[in-house]
Amino acid sequence: SGSGRQETTTEGGGQETGTAADDGELGERVPTLTFQYWSDQGPPTVLFEETISNIQSVASDLGIQIETQPMTTAQGITAVGDDVRDFHVAVNSHGPDPGRLDPNNLLQSYSIDRAGANGEYNPSNYANAEFSELVDQQATIGVPEERRQVVGEAMSIYSEDMPFVPTIERPTTAALNTDMVQPIEAGGAGLSAVNWSALVESGAQTQSGTDTILANLPGEFLTSSFYPTVGDTDSLGLYTQLTHSPLMLYNSDYERVPVLAEDWEVSDDGTEVTFNLRDATFHNGDPVTAGDVKWTYEFLSEQYHAGNYQWTALPEELTVEAVDDSTARFVTPDPAPTLVTAQLPTFGVLPRDPYVEAGIEENPTDFEDPMIGAGPYRISTYNNQENIALEPHDGNPQFQVETPIVMQIYDSVSAVRRAFENGELSIAVTLTPDAGRQIADSMGDTAQIVNGAAFLPFGMMPQMSFAPGMFREFRQALSYAVDRQGLNETYAFGESEEVTYCTFNSQQHPWYDEQYLTEVGEETRNVEAARQALSDAGWGWDDQGRLHYPPGAELEAWPEGETPNPENF
Amino acid sequence: MSVAERVRAYRDSDFAIIARRTLRNLLSERITRFAFGVLLVVLILGVVGPMIAPYPYNEQQTTASGELMRYEPPSLEHPLGTNDRGEDVLSRLLIGARTTLITGLLAGGLMMTVGLSVGMTAGYVGGKTESLLMRLVDFMYGIPFIPFAIVLITFFGAGFYTTIAILGLVLWRFIARVIRSQVLQIKQRPYIMAARASGASTPWIMRKHILPNIANMAGLFFAMGVGLAILEQAGLSFIGVTDPFTPTWGIMIRNANQAGRVADAWWWSFPPGIMIALTVLSLYLLGRGYEGGGDDEVVV
Amino acid sequence: MSRLRYFARRTAVTAVLIFLVASALFLFFRLMPGDYTSLLIQQGMDPQQIEALRRKWGLAAPLHVQYVRYIVNLLTADVGQSFRYGEPVWDLVAPRILNSFVLVAPAITATYIIGGLFGAIMGRRRGGYLEKSGIITVSAFHSIPDFFLGIILIAVFSSTLGIFPTSGMLSTPTSIMIQDQPYWRRFLLPEFWKHYALPFATVMLYFMQYPALIMRNSVVEVSDQEFLHYHRLKGLPESTLLRKIIRHASLPVVTLYPISLAASISGLVLIEIVFNWPGIGSLLVSSVLARDFPVIQFVFLVAAVWVILGNFLVDLLYGVLDPRVSVSGSDGE
Amino acid sequence: MSDGAPVLELRSLEKHFDTTSGITETIRNRLVGEGPKLVRAVDDLNLTLAENQVQGVIGESGCGKTTLLRTIIGLYDPTGGEMRFHGRPTSEFTKDEWKEFRRHVQIVFQDPFNSLDPKFSVRRTLAEPLEIHGIDYDRTDIEEMLESVGLTPASQYIQQFPNQLSGGEKQRVAIARALITEPDVILADEPASMLDVSTQAEILNLLNELTDEFGVSMVYISHDLSTVSYICDHINVMYLGRIVEKAPTRALLADPKHPYTQALIRSIPIPDPHYDREQATIGGEPGDPIDMPEGCRFKNRCPERMDVCDETPLDVAPDGDGDREVACHLYYDHEERAGAEPKPAASDGGERP
Amino acid sequence: MAEPILEFDDVDIRYRTDGDDVRAVNGASFAIDEGDYFGLVGESGCGKSTIADSIVGGLDDNGEVVSGEIRFKGEQIQDYSESEFNENVRWKEVSVIPQSSMNSLDPVMKLSEQAVEMAKYHTDLSRPAALDRLRELFDVVGLSESRISDYPHQFSGGMQQRAIIAFALFLQPSLIIADEPTTALDVIMQDQIMDYINGLKDDWDVSMLLITHDISLVFENCDSMAVMHGGQIAETGTVDDVFDRPRHPYAILLQNAFPDVRFPDRELAVIDGHPPQLRDEVDFCTFADRCPWAEPACREGAPPATPVAGDDDHLAWCVRAGEMSELAANHLERSTESTSILEGGQ
Ligand SMILES: Nc1ncnc2c1ncn2[C@@H]1O[C@H](COP(=O)(O)OP(=O)(O)OP(=O)(O)O)[C@@H](O)[C@H]1O
Ligand SMILES: Nc1ncnc2c1ncn2[C@@H]1O[C@H](COP(=O)(O)OP(=O)(O)OP(=O)(O)O)[C@@H](O)[C@H]1O
Ligand SMILES: [Mg+2]
Ligand SMILES: [Mg+2]
């Protein structure tokens, strides 16, 4: 295992036997543990706090003391990136960016060359050379099955090493006022601001008497930086699913479905992907052609590498051939497996001419966006930072919608809930489970509560660059000590799922594969098992029941302020 | 000296006489008597609250069958009901009295210390020092408090005591202003001149003459400062940048709001809200103390 | 000193102060751990890309270079681009400021007028029941945390009674409808006023304390002044006397008004959040959390300048309203 | 203490305030070539205070009396001239000597209502100067002092705070405070003028007694000649920073030389309906200490103005009486003094607090 | 002598307070004859301003004339309402030169505006006419006409005082109440102001109530006078009467407490003690506690008015007024024994 390797490489053997506790010898005392969490995340923050309370309630049983360190997200990330060792465990989560529907992004995050004090974000400062090699490998495997295999192996190392202690799945909660909107069918993903697929799939319709769907949006989703210059991937959900259709798209079961493309074919070596386009028109009535596809993705790639568009992450040497009007072929010198799983499903096709006319090529970050796409909705009104009005567009080959939508920005969940209950909104998204519950209580049948799960779980990230997070047994103990069911109960009213396998992908994720994963805990807490894990590894407790390291344990995986040397791992 | 003598000596000292007189003045009005009463109760709660709390403040209450008792309305068992996590609200309110009080007193004390030092120095020393310090105060006034506090909190972390320090280190501005103008007035008084003419040094005059003469006003502003600190702390809690594991009253409101239950779980949000309002009101009323206690300066 | 020279001098001092504020803000925010790119890292952006971005945003340059650039830009009225939103800070901030102003200016103005009148009445009924209960009432409203006050009002008037909408400035369809029309058109809509009522009331109730109490003290003070007695002895009728009292007593209130207007910008953060008012306060808070330096710097600068100018204005106002104030004397006060 | 030398001697003492405000104005003055705007509050002032003597200084409001007093006590640094205490120039004083000096020179203020610290009981008020100077004392010292200023029984007053005392009592305490360090000189700034007549008499009588009993010298400042004449041996008439006439009290009252003194005396109302007072004939307002006229400062109001008044008058002793001097051209023998150039008024300097 | 223009007949004035009422004036009786200058002297707080205020209805809100009669030109005015005062008394008939001129002019109004305002409420003078009148009066009091539209703060204290005198004359009243018109001024300035005030007698045909604590001003400028102590009138009479034959102990001592520049060596009289607080019913002589000749009778009932030497115009409110010439003999002979040094030198 990863941590096992650490122990052998650090000299001063003895602790490997793990029997110290028996002869009553104790190592250094485990200090008060600092749990850091992001205090500015809204509903997730509530869960972070909940998680810490959850551990706190058994802290004395484990012989540890816990201190909390709320931090803003930016600060917390910086602290990890610089390997600042003033907290031991970070309680936070990976955001459900659409790009993460391919495992590459998160695998890369945990690779060894991002660990240590180099300003790069390896959330646990996880350092495992073997894992990192596999991560590098999978990124260029063109054959899907082969890649799946390598990813699986990497995940298995990761899972075994447990750099992440998962707790529960990230729930999504939305509500529809059934007096105003007809109920919808939603997949496992539910309905959320980053994932409107359920809405477009169902072709959501208003009830008679109302003619517009009113939905809320969190503040960051509606700024004048719209697609293609969007500020972060979160908001891409809005564009790709509603207004700017890509070639294919993840649906509300996190499966790829064709949109503008009929189908696609990946060459054996994975360097070519060929799309057959369907008949579709842009909002201005022009047909979607291979030329538009070529221009769109080559342009996005170019801009990304020029540092302008922050999110596109398309391969640098991407070329797109317009084989004919309805066939486009993506070519990369090396296999680029994430193209079809991560990037292309997130970026809609743009009509070349209107955008070139608008001056996007000369001035890619500051031009008058004509706001034309091929999505099922057309932007009819756009009020910067306030609201956006969408009208149905009937040229989309995949989704047929009929009702206009207006989305309004709301800053807090309570405000959304109040507005919803007050009849000011017909759809409320990004609710907390609690809010969903309240709406159900107060509105009964007139509200449809849509529960779903994002594809990433919540959890804790012990800092593995130093003790105690560097010891697997400690992480294991933490995993045993957390009461997943309790969390699910208090935070999600039982609407979520406990995650007992170590993974950064939850069951909803298209790449979730239990056969590679290690089960690291139980649904309810098991303090005994936690203590056992520690004492098995030579940890012990003094008279006052305070936890001590094994005698002579080395307490740093690498010195603070440095980066780990892959040779040592 | 025997204890009795010492007590008597103290009782006869100028300080004690003045303190008694001030107290009597304050107690002579019904409004301030009421304020005193409230504060006394809060103070007592702050001291004994944690001891009389019926449950541990962070214990999740469950029914006999092991079910979590969340959002229980008030009952005999839980006079103020339970919150989203099934914790006893009364117990948290009682614990909150102490933490809120500590926040207020420490932050108020800090404000007082900084405000007093700056105000006194500016007022007494005058000249360049004064304009420099007063520009600093202007500058402090130019700072929008809540956003700036968030900035500071990200510097120093959102600990309970850091928040207090930040409150104290930003909000002293109004005290400095008032104290300065007060000192400016006092320093013109002939008795200061007399002391100077007798050879008293600047520190002596500051300590023996100026300080005692602004003590009343300082005390009142301390009261207002405590109130202000409690309010602003609640505001910061509401935004969510303070340590939520220390259940101050502000945190309680914030949690209730975050759960979206301010109105329906009124037993959770209103008691801390009312306690804050009562405490702060009492402090304000006390701070207003005698007529025209410089209200116009207190724009924060 | 002539008024003109005084004015010039005050302007110079003000300009220097603003410059200092701008510098201090720059330094302060650059010392904050983390910048916006950290958020990008977490969200999966490539380290190389981040580097490129940092270079592009000038975050990679040494601090002093960044500083010089910042100041030069400021002088050329270039306040930069938001990192987070990638659009010019000014475009981002301007509509927000307008929205805040639409709420603050009338609310604070009304607060000062109504509070002032109420204070004047209290001052005239010195020692009476009205005065005592009045003081307690206005203080009580200032003792309830403003956000809590807002929440209570929402709970009562929106959630329970359903008289007013819970949040926002306009209902969404309406705001879409009038979006191409001039800004003032919304003032013609009854709906706007419905949205306006609760935040307005919150601001008013919360901030009523200052003008009311100051006016009261001021009226009490002015009523005791010799010249008033003299006016009375001269046989001026009661109504004229009252007008004079109010005129004199308003001085401190009037001069506090600009500062109050400016200071409330930060106080209103919470109220804006509670009512989902699309103002500057909520943008500022979220920008601080995201380390969107250009936005933070600019908004803080605006706030500071607003207060500084407010002070400046007060000084000038004082000179106009009260012929006694010698312009040279008020400097440094 | 050197014998023979007067307790206090002021020679050409000057205190000018620079009221130029700010850098801009200073620069402008430089450019235009104007000097700084000086308030010549005390200008070329001579005064000698012998042991056990009471010197009165009278003059209109704003003529510089208070400034003089503050300069003497060392609250202001003189801009020019010299001050000698027992023959020793104060400019040579070390820090310790200054402290010692302050013990020997004490002050009593005009406004009894503000000259006592409201937070100090009578005991502490009196103890303070002793503590500052590290002099041992006990309660009886303080009580004795209180009794000697007429606050009997002392034990009744010692615990009182100023707000429990009447104006006259306050002023007595202030006098006691001034006397408690056994000073050589007391500077009194109209200590009775804010009191009611009946109380005023009390204080005047007390000061009269005390100067005899304690053997202190006193500089007594006032604008009210009737009280000054009551307590002082000598009177100095001050006009716009200068002393324009000095003489023993009776001589001055009976035969004022300077037109200003004459006007001053003639303006005093007499409490006697049968007395027909000759009214003063001067008009106008006191001059402005910033823009003072060339030559005699009184010339614009002077009923006796002559051409020569554009020259600065020197002090002369009319009738050759060494005890009195007057600064007025009327009393020059101009021929004799022809050639004697008036001293140019010193300038420069600013406030050095 | 002419008819009295103003009469006080056994007037009691009280201020209501939270605690005990302040009985500021008790049983005050005096009369001012038409064309007379009448001086009112007494220590601070003895009720001088209260008397002045009661004539023009200017008592503070908590003050009230509780008994007795105040007659102005024969009209009883003690129960007048604000508007009756405005119509019948204030300014047209009685004007005031208030105690503190420095603070009495409205600081934010030009002097001309203040005059125009006065004209507006009491006359039908047009604005230019009002300004002309003000110019005229400025000339009378020795102020430059060009300065009528200055703000008060642009005037020195003496000039403000003169402006106020001009205001007092504005409507040619029949009585002017001058409440300590010169307290804040220097002697020379005081002398000039008193000179103006005195000059009015000849040119304007007014009566004057001159309130001061400086008895010499009264002696110099008034025809008759009253001495007050502790809310009671101690003695009234012509100034000569009071000076030559004071019969109230306070009047006697007060004169002796005054330093007289003519006699710098004279021993000043000291009046021990303080005036009483006037919180209880005043049925005693308020000077009794300070009086060297007090006897039990002084504390049993308010002292009656005793005519001095059978002169009904010279009254002393003292039970021992008749014996005073003997009792206070050494006080009464004071000024005669020494010679004035002013004359002595000349
Ligand atoms: N600190 C100062 N700065 C500038 N000018 C001053 C200062 N102190 C006094 N003066 C000016 O000096 C002149 C003399 O003032 P001073 O107070 O000595 O007069 P005074 O004779 O004591 O008057 P009064 O009788 O009113 O007390 C006045 O014109 C005054 O304005
Ligand atoms: N509004 C009031 N309420 C209560 N007491 C008052 C009020 N006004 C005056 N007094 C009291 O009435 C008494 C007489 O006051 P008044 O002003 O008439 O005195 P005065 O002789 O004019 O004194 P001074 O010489 O100080 O002007 C004083 O004891 C005073 O404290
Ligand atoms: Mg003076
Ligand atoms: Mg008076």
CSV table of N, CA and C in Angstrom, one decimal, chain A residues 7-8 11 90 92 147 158 169 267 277 303 349 366 384 416 429 432 472 499 534:
chain,number,residue,atom,x,y,z
A,7,GLU,N,6.4,3.9,4.9
A,7,GLU,CA,7.0,3.5,6.2
A,7,GLU,C,8.3,2.7,5.9
A,8,THR,N,8.4,2.0,4.9
A,8,THR,CA,9.6,1.3,4.6
A,8,THR,C,10.7,2.2,4.1
A,11,GLU,N,13.6,5.5,7.3
A,11,GLU,CA,14.4,4.5,8.1
A,11,GLU,C,13.9,4.5,9.6
A,90,ALA,N,-8.7,18.1,5.7
A,90,ALA,CA,-9.6,19.0,5.1
A,90,ALA,C,-10.9,18.3,4.9
A,92,ASN,N,-13.9,18.6,2.7
A,92,ASN,CA,-14.5,19.4,1.6
A,92,ASN,C,-14.8,18.4,0.5
A,147,ARG,N,-8.2,1.8,-21.8
A,147,ARG,CA,-8.1,2.9,-20.8
A,147,ARG,C,-8.9,2.6,-19.6
A,158,TYR,N,-5.5,3.8,-5.6
A,158,TYR,CA,-6.0,5.0,-4.9
A,158,TYR,C,-7.0,4.5,-3.8
A,169,GLU,N,-23.1,10.6,-0.7
A,169,GLU,CA,-23.1,11.2,-2.1
A,169,GLU,C,-23.7,12.6,-2.0
A,267,SER,N,-11.5,6.0,-33.9
A,267,SER,CA,-10.6,5.1,-34.6
A,267,SER,C,-9.9,4.2,-33.6
A,277,LEU,N,-23.3,14.4,-38.5
A,277,LEU,CA,-24.2,15.5,-37.9
A,277,LEU,C,-25.6,15.2,-38.3
A,303,GLN,N,-7.8,29.2,-28.3
A,303,GLN,CA,-7.9,30.2,-27.3
A,303,GLN,C,-7.5,29.7,-25.9
A,349,VAL,N,-21.7,23.8,-30.1
A,349,VAL,CA,-21.2,24.2,-31.4
A,349,VAL,C,-21.7,25.7,-31.6
A,366,ASP,N,-13.5,40.0,-25.4
A,366,ASP,CA,-14.3,41.2,-25.2
A,366,ASP,C,-15.0,41.5,-26.6
A,384,ASN,N,-27.7,41.0,-17.4
A,384,ASN,CA,-26.4,40.7,-16.7
A,384,ASN,C,-26.7,40.6,-15.2
A,416,VAL,N,-34.6,31.3,-2.1
A,416,VAL,CA,-35.2,30.5,-3.1
A,416,VAL,C,-36.5,29.8,-2.6
A,429,VAL,N,-34.1,25.1,-8.1
A,429,VAL,CA,-33.0,24.2,-8.1
A,429,VAL,C,-32.0,24.5,-7.1
A,432,THR,N,-31.3,22.7,-0.7
A,432,THR,CA,-30.8,21.7,0.2
A,432,THR,C,-31.8,20.6,0.5
A,472,ARG,N,-1.9,5.3,6.9
A,472,ARG,CA,-3.2,4.7,6.4
A,472,ARG,C,-4.1,4.3,7.5
A,499,VAL,N,-21.5,6.3,1.1
A,499,VAL,CA,-20.5,5.8,0.2
A,499,VAL,C,-19.4,5.1,1.1
A,534,LEU,N,-6.1,1.3,14.6
A,534,LEU,CA,-4.9,2.1,15.2
A,534,LEU,C,-4.0,1.2,16.0
